[in-house]
Each structure stands twice: as structure tokens, then as C-alpha cells.
Amino acid sequence: MKARCTDTWPDTIRNRKAIAERWAAGMDTLAIAQDIALTEPQVCQILARIQDARHAARLLSRTLDARS
């Protein structure tokens, strides 16, 4: 799933943090959605965006390490 590029509700810092914490704790996307009052597709889109950002950071780090 491709994450939408947006910084508006429901993709807020507060929701990102709540989703990341619950995902790390082992909750599934439906349980997360019910817990923070979003739809499952919204949770999946935000989770995909979080994962895209983390992947980009790893790639940048590897590129910078290779240059040193």
C-alpha cells in the first residue's frame, strides 16, 4: 500500500505516536483502529507512512556511511 503524502488529520504526530506504540506492542491494525477511534484503512496508511520514513532514514544512513 502506498502511503499518502499528508500532514493533516488523521495523520498527526499524536496519531503516529499512538499507532507506532501499539504496533510495537504487537497489536494488529484493527485493534489499533478501534483503540484510537480511526478506521483500519487510516491506520494502515499512517503505519505505511511511518515505515516509509524509517526505511528512507536507513537508506540515507547507509549512503552516508558508504561515503565516509
mmCIF file with all atom_site columns, N, CA and C in Angstrom:
data_model
loop_
_atom_site.group_PDB
_atom_site.id
_atom_site.type_symbol
_atom_site.label_atom_id
_atom_site.label_alt_id
_atom_site.label_comp_id
_atom_site.label_asym_id
_atom_site.label_entity_id
_atom_site.label_seq_id
_atom_site.pdbx_PDB_ins_code
_atom_site.Cartn_x
_atom_site.Cartn_y
_atom_site.Cartn_z
_atom_site.occupancy
_atom_site.B_iso_or_equiv
_atom_site.pdbx_formal_charge
_atom_site.auth_seq_id
_atom_site.auth_comp_id
_atom_site.auth_asym_id
_atom_site.auth_atom_id
_atom_site.pdbx_PDB_model_num
ATOM 1   N N  . MET A 1 1  ? 0.840   -1.162 0.000  1.00 0.00 ? 1  MET A N  1
ATOM 2   C CA . MET A 1 1  ? 0.000   0.000  0.000  1.00 0.00 ? 1  MET A CA 1
ATOM 3   C C  . MET A 1 1  ? 0.893   1.236  0.000  1.00 0.00 ? 1  MET A C  1
ATOM 4   N N  . LYS A 1 2  ? 0.592   2.172  -0.842 1.00 0.00 ? 2  LYS A N  1
ATOM 5   C CA . LYS A 1 2  ? 1.365   3.408  -0.894 1.00 0.00 ? 2  LYS A CA 1
ATOM 6   C C  . LYS A 1 2  ? 0.754   4.413  0.076  1.00 0.00 ? 2  LYS A C  1
ATOM 7   N N  . ALA A 1 3  ? 1.593   4.987  0.902  1.00 0.00 ? 3  ALA A N  1
ATOM 8   C CA . ALA A 1 3  ? 1.129   5.965  1.884  1.00 0.00 ? 3  ALA A CA 1
ATOM 9   C C  . ALA A 1 3  ? 0.885   7.309  1.219  1.00 0.00 ? 3  ALA A C  1
ATOM 10  N N  . ARG A 1 4  ? -0.190  7.959  1.627  1.00 0.00 ? 4  ARG A N  1
ATOM 11  C CA . ARG A 1 4  ? -0.477  9.302  1.127  1.00 0.00 ? 4  ARG A CA 1
ATOM 12  C C  . ARG A 1 4  ? 0.512   10.291 1.730  1.00 0.00 ? 4  ARG A C  1
ATOM 13  N N  . CYS A 1 5  ? 0.861   11.304 0.972  1.00 0.00 ? 5  CYS A N  1
ATOM 14  C CA . CYS A 1 5  ? 1.729   12.352 1.495  1.00 0.00 ? 5  CYS A CA 1
ATOM 15  C C  . CYS A 1 5  ? 0.849   13.442 2.076  1.00 0.00 ? 5  CYS A C  1
ATOM 16  N N  . THR A 1 6  ? 0.709   13.452 3.391  1.00 0.00 ? 6  THR A N  1
ATOM 17  C CA . THR A 1 6  ? -0.138  14.429 4.044  1.00 0.00 ? 6  THR A CA 1
ATOM 18  C C  . THR A 1 6  ? 0.298   14.619 5.483  1.00 0.00 ? 6  THR A C  1
ATOM 19  N N  . ASP A 1 7  ? 0.078   15.787 6.006  1.00 0.00 ? 7  ASP A N  1
ATOM 20  C CA . ASP A 1 7  ? 0.358   16.061 7.408  1.00 0.00 ? 7  ASP A CA 1
ATOM 21  C C  . ASP A 1 7  ? -0.898  16.575 8.090  1.00 0.00 ? 7  ASP A C  1
ATOM 22  N N  . THR A 1 8  ? -2.037  16.189 7.596  1.00 0.00 ? 8  THR A N  1
ATOM 23  C CA . THR A 1 8  ? -3.299  16.627 8.167  1.00 0.00 ? 8  THR A CA 1
ATOM 24  C C  . THR A 1 8  ? -4.002  15.452 8.821  1.00 0.00 ? 8  THR A C  1
ATOM 25  N N  . TRP A 1 9  ? -5.049  15.744 9.575  1.00 0.00 ? 9  TRP A N  1
ATOM 26  C CA . TRP A 1 9  ? -5.790  14.690 10.255 1.00 0.00 ? 9  TRP A CA 1
ATOM 27  C C  . TRP A 1 9  ? -6.226  13.661 9.239  1.00 0.00 ? 9  TRP A C  1
ATOM 28  N N  . PRO A 1 10 ? -6.148  12.386 9.486  1.00 0.00 ? 10 PRO A N  1
ATOM 29  C CA . PRO A 1 10 ? -5.789  11.729 10.743 1.00 0.00 ? 10 PRO A CA 1
ATOM 30  C C  . PRO A 1 10 ? -4.292  11.487 10.918 1.00 0.00 ? 10 PRO A C  1
ATOM 31  N N  . ASP A 1 11 ? -3.461  11.923 9.951  1.00 0.00 ? 11 ASP A N  1
ATOM 32  C CA . ASP A 1 11 ? -2.023  11.671 10.041 1.00 0.00 ? 11 ASP A CA 1
ATOM 33  C C  . ASP A 1 11 ? -1.353  12.792 10.840 1.00 0.00 ? 11 ASP A C  1
ATOM 34  N N  . THR A 1 12 ? -1.576  12.772 12.145 1.00 0.00 ? 12 THR A N  1
ATOM 35  C CA . THR A 1 12 ? -0.994  13.768 13.037 1.00 0.00 ? 12 THR A CA 1
ATOM 36  C C  . THR A 1 12 ? 0.125   13.122 13.856 1.00 0.00 ? 12 THR A C  1
ATOM 37  N N  . ILE A 1 13 ? 0.919   13.934 14.468 1.00 0.00 ? 13 ILE A N  1
ATOM 38  C CA . ILE A 1 13 ? 2.011   13.417 15.295 1.00 0.00 ? 13 ILE A CA 1
ATOM 39  C C  . ILE A 1 13 ? 1.457   12.555 16.424 1.00 0.00 ? 13 ILE A C  1
ATOM 40  N N  . ARG A 1 14 ? 0.380   12.999 17.013 1.00 0.00 ? 14 ARG A N  1
ATOM 41  C CA . ARG A 1 14 ? -0.238  12.241 18.121 1.00 0.00 ? 14 ARG A CA 1
ATOM 42  C C  . ARG A 1 14 ? -0.712  10.863 17.646 1.00 0.00 ? 14 ARG A C  1
ATOM 43  N N  . ASN A 1 15 ? -1.384  10.811 16.498 1.00 0.00 ? 15 ASN A N  1
ATOM 44  C CA . ASN A 1 15 ? -1.849  9.532  15.971 1.00 0.00 ? 15 ASN A CA 1
ATOM 45  C C  . ASN A 1 15 ? -0.689  8.643  15.549 1.00 0.00 ? 15 ASN A C  1
ATOM 46  N N  . ARG A 1 16 ? 0.344   9.246  14.948 1.00 0.00 ? 16 ARG A N  1
ATOM 47  C CA . ARG A 1 16 ? 1.523   8.459  14.557 1.00 0.00 ? 16 ARG A CA 1
ATOM 48  C C  . ARG A 1 16 ? 2.166   7.805  15.767 1.00 0.00 ? 16 ARG A C  1
ATOM 49  N N  . LYS A 1 17 ? 2.309   8.585  16.838 1.00 0.00 ? 17 LYS A N  1
ATOM 50  C CA . LYS A 1 17 ? 2.919   8.050  18.054 1.00 0.00 ? 17 LYS A CA 1
ATOM 51  C C  . LYS A 1 17 ? 2.063   6.930  18.642 1.00 0.00 ? 17 LYS A C  1
ATOM 52  N N  . ALA A 1 18 ? 0.759   7.137  18.707 1.00 0.00 ? 18 ALA A N  1
ATOM 53  C CA . ALA A 1 18 ? -0.145  6.130  19.266 1.00 0.00 ? 18 ALA A CA 1
ATOM 54  C C  . ALA A 1 18 ? -0.102  4.842  18.443 1.00 0.00 ? 18 ALA A C  1
ATOM 55  N N  . ILE A 1 19 ? -0.104  4.979  17.130 1.00 0.00 ? 19 ILE A N  1
ATOM 56  C CA . ILE A 1 19 ? -0.065  3.809  16.252 1.00 0.00 ? 19 ILE A CA 1
ATOM 57  C C  . ILE A 1 19 ? 1.269   3.086  16.395 1.00 0.00 ? 19 ILE A C  1
ATOM 58  N N  . ALA A 1 20 ? 2.371   3.826  16.382 1.00 0.00 ? 20 ALA A N  1
ATOM 59  C CA . ALA A 1 20 ? 3.694   3.206  16.493 1.00 0.00 ? 20 ALA A CA 1
ATOM 60  C C  . ALA A 1 20 ? 3.854   2.457  17.815 1.00 0.00 ? 20 ALA A C  1
ATOM 61  N N  . GLU A 1 21 ? 3.380   3.051  18.895 1.00 0.00 ? 21 GLU A N  1
ATOM 62  C CA . GLU A 1 21 ? 3.479   2.395  20.206 1.00 0.00 ? 21 GLU A CA 1
ATOM 63  C C  . GLU A 1 21 ? 2.669   1.103  20.245 1.00 0.00 ? 21 GLU A C  1
ATOM 64  N N  . ARG A 1 22 ? 1.461   1.165  19.731 1.00 0.00 ? 22 ARG A N  1
ATOM 65  C CA . ARG A 1 22 ? 0.596   -0.018 19.760 1.00 0.00 ? 22 ARG A CA 1
ATOM 66  C C  . ARG A 1 22 ? 1.110   -1.101 18.805 1.00 0.00 ? 22 ARG A C  1
ATOM 67  N N  . TRP A 1 23 ? 1.622   -0.695 17.648 1.00 0.00 ? 23 TRP A N  1
ATOM 68  C CA . TRP A 1 23 ? 2.176   -1.653 16.682 1.00 0.00 ? 23 TRP A CA 1
ATOM 69  C C  . TRP A 1 23 ? 3.396   -2.361 17.288 1.00 0.00 ? 23 TRP A C  1
ATOM 70  N N  . ALA A 1 24 ? 4.251   -1.591 17.963 1.00 0.00 ? 24 ALA A N  1
ATOM 71  C CA . ALA A 1 24 ? 5.432   -2.168 18.610 1.00 0.00 ? 24 ALA A CA 1
ATOM 72  C C  . ALA A 1 24 ? 5.046   -3.124 19.738 1.00 0.00 ? 24 ALA A C  1
ATOM 73  N N  . ALA A 1 25 ? 3.901   -2.880 20.346 1.00 0.00 ? 25 ALA A N  1
ATOM 74  C CA . ALA A 1 25 ? 3.419   -3.746 21.424 1.00 0.00 ? 25 ALA A CA 1
ATOM 75  C C  . ALA A 1 25 ? 2.761   -5.013 20.888 1.00 0.00 ? 25 ALA A C  1
ATOM 76  N N  . GLY A 1 26 ? 2.635   -5.106 19.564 1.00 0.00 ? 26 GLY A N  1
ATOM 77  C CA . GLY A 1 26 ? 2.099   -6.326 18.958 1.00 0.00 ? 26 GLY A CA 1
ATOM 78  C C  . GLY A 1 26 ? 0.619   -6.298 18.621 1.00 0.00 ? 26 GLY A C  1
ATOM 79  N N  . MET A 1 27 ? -0.010  -5.142 18.707 1.00 0.00 ? 27 MET A N  1
ATOM 80  C CA . MET A 1 27 ? -1.433  -5.053 18.351 1.00 0.00 ? 27 MET A CA 1
ATOM 81  C C  . MET A 1 27 ? -1.583  -5.105 16.837 1.00 0.00 ? 27 MET A C  1
ATOM 82  N N  . ASP A 1 28 ? -2.709  -5.637 16.366 1.00 0.00 ? 28 ASP A N  1
ATOM 83  C CA . ASP A 1 28 ? -2.969  -5.630 14.927 1.00 0.00 ? 28 ASP A CA 1
ATOM 84  C C  . ASP A 1 28 ? -3.679  -4.336 14.535 1.00 0.00 ? 28 ASP A C  1
ATOM 85  N N  . THR A 1 29 ? -3.772  -4.087 13.243 1.00 0.00 ? 29 THR A N  1
ATOM 86  C CA . THR A 1 29 ? -4.287  -2.799 12.767 1.00 0.00 ? 29 THR A CA 1
ATOM 87  C C  . THR A 1 29 ? -5.752  -2.580 13.147 1.00 0.00 ? 29 THR A C  1
ATOM 88  N N  . LEU A 1 30 ? -6.558  -3.639 13.168 1.00 0.00 ? 30 LEU A N  1
ATOM 89  C CA . LEU A 1 30 ? -7.966  -3.480 13.546 1.00 0.00 ? 30 LEU A CA 1
ATOM 90  C C  . LEU A 1 30 ? -8.086  -3.089 15.015 1.00 0.00 ? 30 LEU A C  1
ATOM 91  N N  . ALA A 1 31 ? -7.311  -3.724 15.874 1.00 0.00 ? 31 ALA A N  1
ATOM 92  C CA . ALA A 1 31 ? -7.340  -3.391 17.303 1.00 0.00 ? 31 ALA A CA 1
ATOM 93  C C  . ALA A 1 31 ? -6.846  -1.966 17.539 1.00 0.00 ? 31 ALA A C  1
ATOM 94  N N  . ILE A 1 32 ? -5.814  -1.563 16.807 1.00 0.00 ? 32 ILE A N  1
ATOM 95  C CA . ILE A 1 32 ? -5.305  -0.195 16.931 1.00 0.00 ? 32 ILE A CA 1
ATOM 96  C C  . ILE A 1 32 ? -6.381  0.793  16.506 1.00 0.00 ? 32 ILE A C  1
ATOM 97  N N  . ALA A 1 33 ? -7.026  0.520  15.388 1.00 0.00 ? 33 ALA A N  1
ATOM 98  C CA . ALA A 1 33 ? -8.067  1.414  14.876 1.00 0.00 ? 33 ALA A CA 1
ATOM 99  C C  . ALA A 1 33 ? -9.196  1.575  15.890 1.00 0.00 ? 33 ALA A C  1
ATOM 100 N N  . GLN A 1 34 ? -9.624  0.474  16.467 1.00 0.00 ? 34 GLN A N  1
ATOM 101 C CA . GLN A 1 34 ? -10.704 0.540  17.450 1.00 0.00 ? 34 GLN A CA 1
ATOM 102 C C  . GLN A 1 34 ? -10.247 1.279  18.707 1.00 0.00 ? 34 GLN A C  1
ATOM 103 N N  . ASP A 1 35 ? -8.995  1.117  19.076 1.00 0.00 ? 35 ASP A N  1
ATOM 104 C CA . ASP A 1 35 ? -8.458  1.724  20.289 1.00 0.00 ? 35 ASP A CA 1
ATOM 105 C C  . ASP A 1 35 ? -8.332  3.241  20.174 1.00 0.00 ? 35 ASP A C  1
ATOM 106 N N  . ILE A 1 36 ? -7.987  3.747  19.001 1.00 0.00 ? 36 ILE A N  1
ATOM 107 C CA . ILE A 1 36 ? -7.787  5.197  18.864 1.00 0.00 ? 36 ILE A CA 1
ATOM 108 C C  . ILE A 1 36 ? -8.845  5.872  17.980 1.00 0.00 ? 36 ILE A C  1
ATOM 109 N N  . ALA A 1 37 ? -9.923  5.164  17.711 1.00 0.00 ? 37 ALA A N  1
ATOM 110 C CA . ALA A 1 37 ? -11.093 5.719  17.012 1.00 0.00 ? 37 ALA A CA 1
ATOM 111 C C  . ALA A 1 37 ? -10.788 6.194  15.589 1.00 0.00 ? 37 ALA A C  1
ATOM 112 N N  . LEU A 1 38 ? -10.053 5.368  14.847 1.00 0.00 ? 38 LEU A N  1
ATOM 113 C CA . LEU A 1 38 ? -9.846  5.595  13.423 1.00 0.00 ? 38 LEU A CA 1
ATOM 114 C C  . LEU A 1 38 ? -10.350 4.371  12.677 1.00 0.00 ? 38 LEU A C  1
ATOM 115 N N  . THR A 1 39 ? -10.416 4.470  11.350 1.00 0.00 ? 39 THR A N  1
ATOM 116 C CA . THR A 1 39 ? -10.752 3.290  10.565 1.00 0.00 ? 39 THR A CA 1
ATOM 117 C C  . THR A 1 39 ? -9.478  2.488  10.321 1.00 0.00 ? 39 THR A C  1
ATOM 118 N N  . GLU A 1 40 ? -9.640  1.217  10.008 1.00 0.00 ? 40 GLU A N  1
ATOM 119 C CA . GLU A 1 40 ? -8.466  0.390  9.752  1.00 0.00 ? 40 GLU A CA 1
ATOM 120 C C  . GLU A 1 40 ? -7.671  0.892  8.544  1.00 0.00 ? 40 GLU A C  1
ATOM 121 N N  . PRO A 1 41 ? -8.318  1.318  7.440  1.00 0.00 ? 41 PRO A N  1
ATOM 122 C CA . PRO A 1 41 ? -7.536  1.867  6.326  1.00 0.00 ? 41 PRO A CA 1
ATOM 123 C C  . PRO A 1 41 ? -6.715  3.097  6.725  1.00 0.00 ? 41 PRO A C  1
ATOM 124 N N  . GLN A 1 42 ? -7.254  3.943  7.594  1.00 0.00 ? 42 GLN A N  1
ATOM 125 C CA . GLN A 1 42 ? -6.499  5.108  8.056  1.00 0.00 ? 42 GLN A CA 1
ATOM 126 C C  . GLN A 1 42 ? -5.265  4.675  8.834  1.00 0.00 ? 42 GLN A C  1
ATOM 127 N N  . VAL A 1 43 ? -5.432  3.686  9.711  1.00 0.00 ? 43 VAL A N  1
ATOM 128 C CA . VAL A 1 43 ? -4.303  3.176  10.489 1.00 0.00 ? 43 VAL A CA 1
ATOM 129 C C  . VAL A 1 43 ? -3.251  2.576  9.560  1.00 0.00 ? 43 VAL A C  1
ATOM 130 N N  . CYS A 1 44 ? -3.694  1.819  8.568  1.00 0.00 ? 44 CYS A N  1
ATOM 131 C CA . CYS A 1 44 ? -2.756  1.198  7.622  1.00 0.00 ? 44 CYS A CA 1
ATOM 132 C C  . CYS A 1 44 ? -1.980  2.249  6.838  1.00 0.00 ? 44 CYS A C  1
ATOM 133 N N  . GLN A 1 45 ? -2.653  3.316  6.414  1.00 0.00 ? 45 GLN A N  1
ATOM 134 C CA . GLN A 1 45 ? -1.981  4.377  5.668  1.00 0.00 ? 45 GLN A CA 1
ATOM 135 C C  . GLN A 1 45 ? -0.941  5.092  6.533  1.00 0.00 ? 45 GLN A C  1
ATOM 136 N N  . ILE A 1 46 ? -1.291  5.370  7.778  1.00 0.00 ? 46 ILE A N  1
ATOM 137 C CA . ILE A 1 46 ? -0.351  6.035  8.680  1.00 0.00 ? 46 ILE A CA 1
ATOM 138 C C  . ILE A 1 46 ? 0.811   5.116  8.996  1.00 0.00 ? 46 ILE A C  1
ATOM 139 N N  . LEU A 1 47 ? 0.533   3.846  9.239  1.00 0.00 ? 47 LEU A N  1
ATOM 140 C CA . LEU A 1 47 ? 1.591   2.875  9.518  1.00 0.00 ? 47 LEU A CA 1
ATOM 141 C C  . LEU A 1 47 ? 2.536   2.746  8.318  1.00 0.00 ? 47 LEU A C  1
ATOM 142 N N  . ALA A 1 48 ? 1.992   2.731  7.120  1.00 0.00 ? 48 ALA A N  1
ATOM 143 C CA . ALA A 1 48 ? 2.820   2.657  5.913  1.00 0.00 ? 48 ALA A CA 1
ATOM 144 C C  . ALA A 1 48 ? 3.710   3.890  5.799  1.00 0.00 ? 48 ALA A C  1
ATOM 145 N N  . ARG A 1 49 ? 3.173   5.037  6.145  1.00 0.00 ? 49 ARG A N  1
ATOM 146 C CA . ARG A 1 49 ? 3.968   6.268  6.084  1.00 0.00 ? 49 ARG A CA 1
ATOM 147 C C  . ARG A 1 49 ? 5.093   6.255  7.110  1.00 0.00 ? 49 ARG A C  1
ATOM 148 N N  . ILE A 1 50 ? 4.812   5.744  8.306  1.00 0.00 ? 50 ILE A N  1
ATOM 149 C CA . ILE A 1 50 ? 5.844   5.624  9.346  1.00 0.00 ? 50 ILE A CA 1
ATOM 150 C C  . ILE A 1 50 ? 6.954   4.700  8.848  1.00 0.00 ? 50 ILE A C  1
ATOM 151 N N  . GLN A 1 51 ? 6.565   3.569  8.277  1.00 0.00 ? 51 GLN A N  1
ATOM 152 C CA . GLN A 1 51 ? 7.547   2.603  7.786  1.00 0.00 ? 51 GLN A CA 1
ATOM 153 C C  . GLN A 1 51 ? 8.344   3.167  6.614  1.00 0.00 ? 51 GLN A C  1
ATOM 154 N N  . ASP A 1 52 ? 7.704   3.929  5.726  1.00 0.00 ? 52 ASP A N  1
ATOM 155 C CA . ASP A 1 52 ? 8.416   4.566  4.613  1.00 0.00 ? 52 ASP A CA 1
ATOM 156 C C  . ASP A 1 52 ? 9.472   5.539  5.134  1.00 0.00 ? 52 ASP A C  1
ATOM 157 N N  . ALA A 1 53 ? 9.114   6.318  6.153  1.00 0.00 ? 53 ALA A N  1
ATOM 158 C CA . ALA A 1 53 ? 10.049  7.291  6.717  1.00 0.00 ? 53 ALA A CA 1
ATOM 159 C C  . ALA A 1 53 ? 11.239  6.584  7.362  1.00 0.00 ? 53 ALA A C  1
ATOM 160 N N  . ARG A 1 54 ? 10.982  5.497  8.059  1.00 0.00 ? 54 ARG A N  1
ATOM 161 C CA . ARG A 1 54 ? 12.073  4.755  8.701  1.00 0.00 ? 54 ARG A CA 1
ATOM 162 C C  . ARG A 1 54 ? 12.984  4.118  7.656  1.00 0.00 ? 54 ARG A C  1
ATOM 163 N N  . HIS A 1 55 ? 12.386  3.609  6.584  1.00 0.00 ? 55 HIS A N  1
ATOM 164 C CA . HIS A 1 55 ? 13.182  2.993  5.517  1.00 0.00 ? 55 HIS A CA 1
ATOM 165 C C  . HIS A 1 55 ? 14.065  4.048  4.841  1.00 0.00 ? 55 HIS A C  1
ATOM 166 N N  . ALA A 1 56 ? 13.508  5.209  4.582  1.00 0.00 ? 56 ALA A N  1
ATOM 167 C CA . ALA A 1 56 ? 14.276  6.287  3.953  1.00 0.00 ? 56 ALA A CA 1
ATOM 168 C C  . ALA A 1 56 ? 15.438  6.708  4.848  1.00 0.00 ? 56 ALA A C  1
ATOM 169 N N  . ALA A 1 57 ? 15.204  6.753  6.148  1.00 0.00 ? 57 ALA A N  1
ATOM 170 C CA . ALA A 1 57 ? 16.274  7.130  7.070  1.00 0.00 ? 57 ALA A CA 1
ATOM 171 C C  . ALA A 1 57 ? 17.397  6.091  7.060  1.00 0.00 ? 57 ALA A C  1
ATOM 172 N N  . ARG A 1 58 ? 17.043  4.803  6.993  1.00 0.00 ? 58 ARG A N  1
ATOM 173 C CA . ARG A 1 58 ? 18.064  3.755  6.927  1.00 0.00 ? 58 ARG A CA 1
ATOM 174 C C  . ARG A 1 58 ? 18.868  3.859  5.641  1.00 0.00 ? 58 ARG A C  1
ATOM 175 N N  . LEU A 1 59 ? 18.200  4.113  4.529  1.00 0.00 ? 59 LEU A N  1
ATOM 176 C CA . LEU A 1 59 ? 18.910  4.249  3.257  1.00 0.00 ? 59 LEU A CA 1
ATOM 177 C C  . LEU A 1 59 ? 19.864  5.437  3.278  1.00 0.00 ? 59 LEU A C  1
ATOM 178 N N  . LEU A 1 60 ? 19.416  6.549  3.829  1.00 0.00 ? 60 LEU A N  1
ATOM 179 C CA . LEU A 1 60 ? 20.263  7.735  3.922  1.00 0.00 ? 60 LEU A CA 1
ATOM 180 C C  . LEU A 1 60 ? 21.479  7.452  4.797  1.00 0.00 ? 60 LEU A C  1
ATOM 181 N N  . SER A 1 61 ? 21.245  6.769  5.906  1.00 0.00 ? 61 SER A N  1
ATOM 182 C CA . SER A 1 61 ? 22.348  6.435  6.809  1.00 0.00 ? 61 SER A CA 1
ATOM 183 C C  . SER A 1 61 ? 23.378  5.542  6.113  1.00 0.00 ? 61 SER A C  1
ATOM 184 N N  . ARG A 1 62 ? 22.912  4.559  5.368  1.00 0.00 ? 62 ARG A N  1
ATOM 185 C CA . ARG A 1 62 ? 23.822  3.661  4.641  1.00 0.00 ? 62 ARG A CA 1
ATOM 186 C C  . ARG A 1 62 ? 24.605  4.425  3.581  1.00 0.00 ? 62 ARG A C  1
ATOM 187 N N  . THR A 1 63 ? 23.933  5.348  2.909  1.00 0.00 ? 63 THR A N  1
ATOM 188 C CA . THR A 1 63 ? 24.602  6.135  1.867  1.00 0.00 ? 63 THR A CA 1
ATOM 189 C C  . THR A 1 63 ? 25.688  7.001  2.474  1.00 0.00 ? 63 THR A C  1
ATOM 190 N N  . LEU A 1 64 ? 25.377  7.639  3.600  1.00 0.00 ? 64 LEU A N  1
ATOM 191 C CA . LEU A 1 64 ? 26.361  8.494  4.255  1.00 0.00 ? 64 LEU A CA 1
ATOM 192 C C  . LEU A 1 64 ? 27.513  7.677  4.813  1.00 0.00 ? 64 LEU A C  1
ATOM 193 N N  . ASP A 1 65 ? 27.237  6.471  5.335  1.00 0.00 ? 65 ASP A N  1
ATOM 194 C CA . ASP A 1 65 ? 28.294  5.601  5.837  1.00 0.00 ? 65 ASP A CA 1
ATOM 195 C C  . ASP A 1 65 ? 29.221  5.164  4.699  1.00 0.00 ? 65 ASP A C  1
ATOM 196 N N  . ALA A 1 66 ? 28.649  4.905  3.549  1.00 0.00 ? 66 ALA A N  1
ATOM 197 C CA . ALA A 1 66 ? 29.444  4.445  2.399  1.00 0.00 ? 66 ALA A CA 1
ATOM 198 C C  . ALA A 1 66 ? 30.362  5.550  1.890  1.00 0.00 ? 66 ALA A C  1
ATOM 199 N N  . ARG A 1 67 ? 29.966  6.781  2.063  1.00 0.00 ? 67 ARG A N  1
ATOM 200 C CA . ARG A 1 67 ? 30.779  7.913  1.600  1.00 0.00 ? 67 ARG A CA 1
ATOM 201 C C  . ARG A 1 67 ? 31.931  8.229  2.547  1.00 0.00 ? 67 ARG A C  1
ATOM 202 N N  . SER A 1 68 ? 31.835  7.788  3.810  1.00 0.00 ? 68 SER A N  1
ATOM 203 C CA . SER A 1 68 ? 32.901  8.130  4.757  1.00 0.00 ? 68 SER A CA 1
ATOM 204 C C  . SER A 1 68 ? 34.075  7.202  4.683  1.00 0.00 ? 68 SER A C  1
#
